[in-house]
Amino acid sequence: MLNTGLTYAGLVLGFVNVAVLYPRFLPDDEFGLTRLLVSVATIGGAMAQFGLDNTIVRYFPYFRDPSSRNKGLLSVILLVASLGACVAMLCIGLLHPWFTEVFSDRNGLYKEQGLFAMPLLVAEVFFLAMRSYSRSLRRTVVPMFLREFLLRVLQTALICVHIVVGLPFTAFMLLFALTFLLCTGFLAFDLWRSGERLVPLRDIRLPSRLKRSMVVFSFWTVAASVASVVLGSLDQMMIGALLGAEALRYVGYYAVAFNFGAVVSAPMRALSQLAIPILADAWKKKDHDAIQVIYVRSAAAQFTVGGFLFLVIWVDLSGLFTLLRPEFMAGYGAALVISATSLMNMAVGLNAGIITMSRHYRVDSITSALLLVLNVVLNWFFIRRWGIEGAAWSSFVSLAVVLIIRVAYLKKKFDLWPFTWRTLLVPVLIVGVGTPLHMLPSTGSALIDMVLITTIATVVFWPLVHWARLAPDITDRGVRFARRWTGRA
């Protein structure tokens, strides 16, 4: 619950930053550059940590031993992360002239500021590695707080300082990169505070068979690590490369649209932080029944909550865009498609995590590589033809193909299936509640309209969900909380 609360608090701050403050007080191309560099760092960071995030979680049960500091796993993790970060920074530096040509814009912003991708990438590599280690220790709250909440608070403070002082853009970018580095430093401090210490590499003794297995697993899961962040980040990079001198402006428009879609997928991020280590233990114990239960319950919870959030975005999207400058309406169609993509991803539960934590992790790697290839190829054609809405459709089609393959594989190989007959009720409920809400007359105020429509959607949607038993884990807990609260009142 705390992870979910932090996620949504961070989403509110992220919306204020990405959809209101940054576009209003930074020129469109400067705002677009911040999004582009974050995308470069996100994809580069996922590649540079060589699949560590999944490897740590999957193999931690074999290292768990507090008396030996978990057999020195943290030292190995940081060594690999350091090597990866150095290689990635070298690549960014050497390829800077080429990136300058690819991401060329009328003001030459990437040429002047593009190397700020380096500190962003370093922060990303070490944060991903240490976050996975924290997750394995079942310490999920602090990483979630740092990435989903504190980072947004620091960036809100930065833009407020910029509004008051009027920072030069180079100083702004320096402080922007510092917000990411601070959060990574705080995560390192939290691990140290919890008693985690480094072990000299000469004292680490791992069985040769386990080392080989980990190296092979890491090699195969690099694609999965990249694919987990590709939707949105790769889109923004290719928008920056394909739309010419005005590309950075459109990167900013797409970033705002993507932020709306990210609201729908937030429950999945919070749930995976908790559930993936449990899946790793279940596979180690060969507890097939537990995995099936997690699969079904995660799909039901994610699809229902995601369905409600998609409904709210769908009926409120016009009002949300009135809060922005008119130019940002270019992202309206993309925002709807991205929201639908997020909902589709949530409908299948934790299927990618189930495959990754199994002995058949190569299937996840192959399908992740397929997702990357499809996304690049479709982006090449769709962006050139339909602009930023084409990027959104590219992600939708690519992910749909991969999800169908993964669901079919789990059914055929392990007889695991995430759906019940109640699953069909979620889209029926979305359409049934959303269609009449679109027909309501306007009050003349976008804010009042949004509050009114959201309230009606909530009051109608959730009682029907409870009555139909679509997500009993959520609604039963909500009812118990309401009864306790009412009793105290």
CSV table of C-alpha atoms in Angstrom, one decimal, residues 54 70 81 149 232 308 398 462:
chain,number,residue,atom,x,y,z
A,54,ASN,CA,16.9,-9.3,-13.2
A,70,ASN,CA,25.1,-12.3,1.4
A,81,ALA,CA,27.9,-1.6,-12.6
A,149,PHE,CA,8.7,10.8,-5.1
A,232,GLY,CA,8.4,5.7,-24.5
A,308,PHE,CA,-10.4,2.7,-13.8
A,398,SER,CA,4.8,-4.0,-30.9
A,462,TRP,CA,-16.0,0.8,-7.9
